[in-house]
Amino acid sequence: MQAQGAGLTTDKREAQSWLKKIQAAAVKFSYSGTFVYQQGEQFRTSRITHVKSGKNEYEKLEVLDGKPREYIRTNDEIICYVPDSKTLLVEKRVTQEVFPALPNANPAKLGDYYRLKMGGSGRVAGYAAQTILLEPLDNLRYGYKLWADKKTGLLLRAQTLNEKGDVVEQISFTQIEIGKIDPSRTRSSIANTQGWHIERAAMESANLSGWSVKAMPPGFRKIREVKRLVTNGAANARAGNQTPQSREMAQMVYSDGLAAISIFIEPGSASRTEGFMQQGAMNIAGKRQGEFWLTIVGEVPAVAIRQVANSIEFKTTRR
């Protein structure tokens, strides 16, 4: 029994070591590849090119299906090119969760909520890969199966698994090159943006201490509180209103280091209908609370979203 326990500990430590390699590889290596994101019956193809040069990171993310979009990142500044509306959206990066990056979770703490195990070997996009398994210790989060390049540790494929072990979401490279990448490949393919409309994301830190969640799943901690202005420019243009209408929306983000749950708070609207829906691994709840409308979104099972939605409280501060 003692030998078996030691083996399990070694297996867990090895899995934690691989998770650290995966986190580091997305930042320190240069690579370019095409990946497919599958959510339920929906597929989306994108291409990412990442160059690490000294202390700087340069990245280009191209959406290859549907309406064209490009995201050009230099360190923490992101410019989104939207050719259809001739718009440039400028914002600061607040997370590092774009594939093949993993959230900056502490792999040791993940072991409190997931059983970390080494899997077998495989191949993804022509590369030899090591698999790592994260099995949830409760029914309030999904499981994950990760494939990492054996040489560099770069994440090549990630699957999200429900309680039955079925794949509810998958993201995987179909073609990738890792190594020396010409920096010019991270520049936008759109050479002339003269006359384009520039929008800067108006987002700032907020104090949302009046809001609380009494039954957040174990291990989920608040990592961000922000307020942002959301503009209904396109909708108002269709309605013949030339002045874009903006509304303020607050957001609280909770994470267990791997999965995230967001609560969006905005002024209430009588036209909205309360309810739940699911898109692949994403579960969404909409509910009215006093004068506010709440949207709860998370890549967690429906039972977790319902638990959160039913335990949100708001207390007005007395002056």
Short mmCIF file of C-alpha atoms in Angstrom, two decimals:
data_model
loop_
_atom_site.label_atom_id
_atom_site.label_comp_id
_atom_site.label_asym_id
_atom_site.label_seq_id
_atom_site.Cartn_x
_atom_site.Cartn_y
_atom_site.Cartn_z
CA MET A 1 0.00 0.00 0.00
CA GLN A 2 2.83 2.37 0.85
CA ALA A 3 4.51 1.75 -2.51
CA GLN A 4 1.21 2.38 -4.32
CA GLY A 5 0.71 5.66 -2.43
CA ALA A 6 4.24 6.76 -3.31
CA GLY A 7 3.50 5.96 -6.95
CA LEU A 8 0.37 8.12 -6.90
CA THR A 9 2.34 11.01 -5.37
CA THR A 10 5.04 10.70 -8.03
CA ASP A 11 2.36 10.63 -10.75
CA LYS A 12 0.75 13.78 -9.33
CA ARG A 13 4.09 15.61 -9.10
CA GLU A 14 4.95 14.67 -12.67
CA ALA A 15 1.55 15.96 -13.85
CA GLN A 16 2.11 19.23 -11.94
CA SER A 17 5.53 19.56 -13.59
CA TRP A 18 3.97 19.13 -17.04
CA LEU A 19 1.33 21.78 -16.28
CA LYS A 20 4.14 24.24 -15.45
CA LYS A 21 5.87 23.34 -18.74
CA ILE A 22 2.63 23.98 -20.66
CA GLN A 23 2.16 27.38 -18.98
CA ALA A 24 5.73 28.47 -19.76
CA ALA A 25 5.86 27.13 -23.33
CA ALA A 26 3.04 29.37 -24.63
CA VAL A 27 5.11 32.42 -23.64
CA LYS A 28 8.75 31.49 -24.28
CA PHE A 29 8.51 29.70 -27.65
CA SER A 30 7.76 31.03 -31.12
CA TYR A 31 5.17 29.08 -33.10
CA SER A 32 2.58 29.36 -35.84
CA GLY A 33 -0.33 27.05 -36.47
CA THR A 34 -3.95 26.49 -37.38
CA PHE A 35 -6.34 25.21 -34.73
CA VAL A 36 -9.97 24.12 -34.65
CA TYR A 37 -12.29 24.98 -31.77
CA GLN A 38 -15.26 22.63 -31.39
CA GLN A 39 -18.15 23.59 -29.10
CA GLY A 40 -21.10 21.23 -29.35
CA GLU A 41 -21.88 21.01 -33.04
CA GLN A 42 -20.15 24.30 -33.84
CA PHE A 43 -16.66 24.50 -35.32
CA ARG A 44 -14.40 27.54 -35.65
CA THR A 45 -10.99 27.62 -37.34
CA SER A 46 -8.29 30.13 -36.38
CA ARG A 47 -4.60 30.67 -36.99
CA ILE A 48 -2.19 31.90 -34.33
CA THR A 49 1.36 33.17 -34.83
CA HIS A 50 3.43 33.93 -31.74
CA VAL A 51 6.95 35.37 -31.66
CA LYS A 52 9.06 35.80 -28.55
CA SER A 53 11.84 38.35 -29.14
CA GLY A 54 13.91 39.31 -26.10
CA LYS A 55 11.46 40.54 -23.46
CA ASN A 56 8.73 41.25 -26.01
CA GLU A 57 5.86 39.10 -27.27
CA TYR A 58 4.20 39.58 -30.64
CA GLU A 59 1.09 37.66 -31.62
CA LYS A 60 -1.41 37.52 -34.45
CA LEU A 61 -4.71 35.65 -34.14
CA GLU A 62 -6.78 35.31 -37.31
CA VAL A 63 -10.39 34.08 -37.37
CA LEU A 64 -10.59 31.99 -40.55
CA ASP A 65 -14.33 31.16 -40.57
CA GLY A 66 -17.23 33.56 -41.06
CA LYS A 67 -16.59 37.28 -40.95
CA PRO A 68 -12.86 38.10 -41.01
CA ARG A 69 -11.17 39.39 -37.86
CA GLU A 70 -7.57 39.80 -36.78
CA TYR A 71 -6.19 40.34 -33.29
CA ILE A 72 -2.69 41.81 -33.20
CA ARG A 73 -1.03 41.74 -29.79
CA THR A 74 2.18 43.46 -28.69
CA ASN A 75 2.84 42.44 -25.09
CA ASP A 76 -0.41 43.48 -23.32
CA GLU A 77 -1.90 45.76 -26.00
CA ILE A 78 -4.37 44.19 -28.40
CA ILE A 79 -5.75 45.74 -31.59
CA CYS A 80 -8.70 43.96 -33.19
CA TYR A 81 -9.20 44.63 -36.91
CA VAL A 82 -12.86 44.36 -38.04
CA PRO A 83 -12.91 44.89 -41.85
CA ASP A 84 -16.72 44.63 -42.18
CA SER A 85 -17.34 47.76 -40.11
CA LYS A 86 -13.88 49.29 -40.75
CA THR A 87 -13.27 49.41 -37.02
CA LEU A 88 -10.16 49.08 -34.86
CA LEU A 89 -10.85 47.96 -31.28
CA VAL A 90 -7.99 48.77 -28.91
CA GLU A 91 -7.81 47.12 -25.49
CA LYS A 92 -5.46 45.87 -22.80
CA ARG A 93 -5.09 42.15 -22.24
CA VAL A 94 -6.40 41.09 -18.84
CA THR A 95 -6.03 37.30 -19.14
CA GLN A 96 -3.65 34.84 -20.78
CA GLU A 97 -6.24 32.26 -21.69
CA VAL A 98 -5.98 32.29 -25.51
CA PHE A 99 -5.02 28.81 -26.75
CA PRO A 100 -2.37 27.38 -26.43
CA ALA A 101 -1.92 29.30 -23.16
CA LEU A 102 -3.25 27.97 -19.87
CA PRO A 103 -4.35 30.21 -17.01
CA ASN A 104 -1.53 31.08 -14.59
CA ALA A 105 -2.85 28.70 -11.96
CA ASN A 106 -0.62 27.18 -9.32
CA PRO A 107 -0.54 23.46 -10.31
CA ALA A 108 -0.05 22.51 -6.64
CA LYS A 109 -3.35 24.20 -5.67
CA LEU A 110 -5.20 22.60 -8.59
CA GLY A 111 -4.59 19.28 -6.82
CA ASP A 112 -7.09 20.36 -4.14
CA TYR A 113 -9.98 20.27 -6.65
CA TYR A 114 -8.72 17.96 -9.42
CA ARG A 115 -7.03 14.57 -9.42
CA LEU A 116 -3.89 15.16 -11.51
CA LYS A 117 -2.70 12.12 -13.44
CA MET A 118 -0.29 11.29 -16.22
CA GLY A 119 -1.89 9.78 -19.32
CA GLY A 120 -0.37 7.92 -22.24
CA SER A 121 1.51 9.11 -25.30
CA GLY A 122 -0.07 10.22 -28.56
CA ARG A 123 0.41 12.35 -31.67
CA VAL A 124 -1.18 15.68 -32.55
CA ALA A 125 -0.52 17.52 -35.83
CA GLY A 126 2.52 15.31 -36.42
CA TYR A 127 4.11 15.96 -33.01
CA ALA A 128 4.74 13.34 -30.31
CA ALA A 129 2.60 14.31 -27.33
CA GLN A 130 2.26 13.54 -23.64
CA THR A 131 -1.25 13.51 -22.16
CA ILE A 132 -2.16 14.88 -18.72
CA LEU A 133 -5.52 14.24 -17.05
CA LEU A 134 -7.35 16.50 -14.59
CA GLU A 135 -10.30 14.70 -13.04
CA PRO A 136 -12.71 16.82 -10.92
CA LEU A 137 -13.16 15.88 -7.27
CA ASP A 138 -16.79 17.12 -7.28
CA ASN A 139 -19.66 17.65 -9.75
CA LEU A 140 -19.21 21.43 -9.90
CA ARG A 141 -16.43 21.48 -12.51
CA TYR A 142 -15.44 19.66 -15.67
CA GLY A 143 -12.53 17.33 -16.28
CA TYR A 144 -9.75 18.03 -18.78
CA LYS A 145 -7.42 16.03 -20.98
CA LEU A 146 -4.38 17.87 -22.31
CA TRP A 147 -1.87 16.91 -24.99
CA ALA A 148 1.55 18.64 -24.73
CA ASP A 149 4.43 18.50 -27.20
CA LYS A 150 7.01 16.17 -25.61
CA LYS A 151 9.95 18.35 -26.65
CA THR A 152 8.76 21.89 -25.77
CA GLY A 153 5.71 21.36 -23.56
CA LEU A 154 3.52 23.45 -25.89
CA LEU A 155 -0.18 22.62 -25.57
CA LEU A 156 -1.35 20.94 -28.78
CA ARG A 157 -4.86 19.83 -27.84
CA ALA A 158 -7.26 20.35 -24.92
CA GLN A 159 -10.52 18.51 -24.27
CA THR A 160 -13.20 19.43 -21.75
CA LEU A 161 -15.00 16.36 -20.37
CA ASN A 162 -18.38 16.09 -18.61
CA GLU A 163 -19.22 13.75 -15.72
CA LYS A 164 -19.71 10.84 -18.16
CA GLY A 165 -16.29 11.41 -19.73
CA ASP A 166 -17.84 12.73 -22.96
CA VAL A 167 -16.03 15.52 -24.81
CA VAL A 168 -18.16 18.69 -24.59
CA GLU A 169 -15.52 21.04 -25.96
CA GLN A 170 -12.24 20.59 -27.82
CA ILE A 171 -9.53 22.81 -29.20
CA SER A 172 -6.72 21.30 -31.23
CA PHE A 173 -3.95 22.24 -33.62
CA THR A 174 -4.33 20.63 -37.04
CA GLN A 175 -1.02 22.08 -38.28
CA ILE A 176 1.78 23.79 -36.35
CA GLU A 177 5.44 24.76 -36.65
CA ILE A 178 7.46 25.41 -33.48
CA GLY A 179 10.78 27.24 -33.58
CA LYS A 180 12.08 30.21 -35.54
CA ILE A 181 9.19 32.30 -36.91
CA ASP A 182 9.65 35.43 -39.05
CA PRO A 183 8.37 38.39 -36.93
CA SER A 184 6.75 39.93 -40.04
CA ARG A 185 4.15 37.14 -39.86
CA THR A 186 2.67 38.76 -36.73
CA ARG A 187 1.76 41.96 -38.60
CA SER A 188 -1.77 42.65 -39.77
CA SER A 189 -2.63 41.67 -43.34
CA ILE A 190 -4.64 44.90 -43.60
CA ALA A 191 -2.18 47.54 -44.79
CA ASN A 192 -4.45 50.58 -45.06
CA THR A 193 -6.80 51.53 -42.21
CA GLN A 194 -7.15 55.19 -43.16
CA GLY A 195 -10.62 56.45 -42.26
CA TRP A 196 -11.36 53.48 -39.98
CA HIS A 197 -13.24 54.10 -36.72
CA ILE A 198 -11.12 53.56 -33.57
CA GLU A 199 -12.78 52.34 -30.37
CA ARG A 200 -10.88 52.08 -27.11
CA ALA A 201 -12.20 49.64 -24.54
CA ALA A 202 -13.36 51.67 -21.56
CA MET A 203 -12.69 49.29 -18.72
CA GLU A 204 -11.64 50.12 -15.20
CA SER A 205 -11.34 48.44 -11.82
CA ALA A 206 -14.46 48.58 -9.67
CA ASN A 207 -15.52 48.01 -6.10
CA LEU A 208 -18.49 45.67 -6.18
CA SER A 209 -18.44 44.84 -2.48
CA GLY A 210 -22.23 45.15 -2.25
CA TRP A 211 -22.53 41.97 -4.31
CA SER A 212 -21.74 38.55 -2.90
CA VAL A 213 -22.18 34.88 -3.80
CA LYS A 214 -23.14 32.69 -0.84
CA ALA A 215 -22.65 29.32 -2.60
CA MET A 216 -19.70 29.69 -4.95
CA PRO A 217 -18.19 26.23 -5.73
CA PRO A 218 -15.18 25.33 -3.52
CA GLY A 219 -11.88 26.75 -4.74
CA PHE A 220 -13.41 29.52 -6.88
CA ARG A 221 -12.02 32.86 -5.75
CA LYS A 222 -12.74 36.35 -7.00
CA ILE A 223 -9.90 37.39 -9.31
CA ARG A 224 -11.31 40.51 -10.94
CA GLU A 225 -13.93 43.26 -10.50
CA VAL A 226 -14.32 45.67 -13.41
CA LYS A 227 -16.76 48.12 -14.97
CA ARG A 228 -16.95 48.67 -18.70
CA LEU A 229 -18.96 50.73 -21.15
CA VAL A 230 -20.79 48.63 -23.71
CA THR A 231 -21.78 50.45 -26.92
CA ASN A 232 -24.80 49.40 -28.98
CA GLY A 233 -23.48 51.16 -32.06
CA ALA A 234 -24.60 48.66 -34.72
CA ALA A 235 -28.07 48.17 -33.25
CA ASN A 236 -28.71 51.89 -33.03
CA ALA A 237 -27.45 52.48 -36.56
CA ARG A 238 -29.98 49.96 -37.86
CA ALA A 239 -32.70 51.75 -35.92
CA GLY A 240 -31.74 55.04 -37.57
CA ASN A 241 -30.18 56.49 -34.42
CA GLN A 242 -26.81 57.96 -35.36
CA THR A 243 -25.69 58.42 -31.75
CA PRO A 244 -24.27 55.18 -30.30
CA GLN A 245 -25.96 54.29 -27.01
CA SER A 246 -23.67 53.21 -24.18
CA ARG A 247 -24.55 51.42 -20.99
CA GLU A 248 -22.41 50.55 -18.03
CA MET A 249 -21.86 46.90 -17.17
CA ALA A 250 -20.03 45.52 -14.15
CA GLN A 251 -18.30 42.13 -14.11
CA MET A 252 -17.08 39.88 -11.32
CA VAL A 253 -14.80 36.99 -12.32
CA TYR A 254 -14.19 33.93 -10.14
CA SER A 255 -11.74 31.12 -10.95
CA ASP A 256 -10.45 27.90 -9.45
CA GLY A 257 -7.24 28.42 -11.43
CA LEU A 258 -8.50 26.55 -14.48
CA ALA A 259 -12.22 27.23 -15.00
CA ALA A 260 -13.85 30.66 -14.68
CA ILE A 261 -17.32 31.94 -13.77
CA SER A 262 -18.32 35.51 -14.68
CA ILE A 263 -21.23 37.48 -13.28
CA PHE A 264 -22.28 40.45 -15.46
CA ILE A 265 -24.39 43.12 -13.75
CA GLU A 266 -26.33 45.85 -15.60
CA PRO A 267 -29.52 47.88 -15.22
CA GLY A 268 -32.63 45.72 -15.49
CA SER A 269 -34.66 45.41 -18.69
CA ALA A 270 -38.32 44.38 -18.73
CA SER A 271 -37.98 42.84 -22.20
CA ARG A 272 -35.57 40.13 -21.09
CA THR A 273 -36.64 36.59 -20.22
CA GLU A 274 -35.09 34.70 -17.33
CA GLY A 275 -33.71 31.24 -18.01
CA PHE A 276 -30.78 28.88 -18.59
CA MET A 277 -29.01 27.74 -21.73
CA GLN A 278 -25.97 25.67 -22.70
CA GLN A 279 -23.44 26.04 -25.54
CA GLY A 280 -20.94 23.20 -25.52
CA ALA A 281 -19.12 23.43 -22.18
CA MET A 282 -20.53 26.91 -21.53
CA ASN A 283 -23.56 27.27 -19.28
CA ILE A 284 -25.41 30.60 -19.06
CA ALA A 285 -28.10 31.91 -16.73
CA GLY A 286 -30.05 35.17 -16.99
CA LYS A 287 -32.06 36.50 -14.06
CA ARG A 288 -33.58 39.69 -12.74
CA GLN A 289 -32.54 40.83 -9.27
CA GLY A 290 -34.23 43.98 -8.01
CA GLU A 291 -33.34 46.79 -10.40
CA PHE A 292 -30.57 44.77 -12.05
CA TRP A 293 -30.20 42.16 -14.76
CA LEU A 294 -27.62 39.45 -14.05
CA THR A 295 -25.95 37.18 -16.62
CA ILE A 296 -23.95 34.31 -15.13
CA VAL A 297 -21.57 32.60 -17.56
CA GLY A 298 -19.08 29.82 -16.95
CA GLU A 299 -17.32 26.81 -18.45
CA VAL A 300 -18.66 24.70 -15.59
CA PRO A 301 -21.57 22.20 -15.37
CA ALA A 302 -25.13 23.53 -15.29
CA VAL A 303 -25.51 22.53 -11.63
CA ALA A 304 -22.69 24.96 -10.70
CA ILE A 305 -24.20 27.87 -12.65
CA ARG A 306 -27.63 27.29 -11.07
CA GLN A 307 -26.04 27.15 -7.62
CA VAL A 308 -24.25 30.46 -8.21
CA ALA A 309 -27.29 32.15 -9.80
CA ASN A 310 -29.52 31.19 -6.86
CA SER A 311 -27.09 32.45 -4.20
CA ILE A 312 -26.20 35.95 -5.43
CA GLU A 313 -27.03 38.68 -2.92
CA PHE A 314 -26.90 42.47 -3.12
CA LYS A 315 -26.77 44.73 -0.10
CA THR A 316 -26.95 48.49 -0.57
CA THR A 317 -24.45 50.41 1.51
CA ARG A 318 -26.03 52.86 3.90
CA ARG A 319 -24.59 56.33 4.14
#
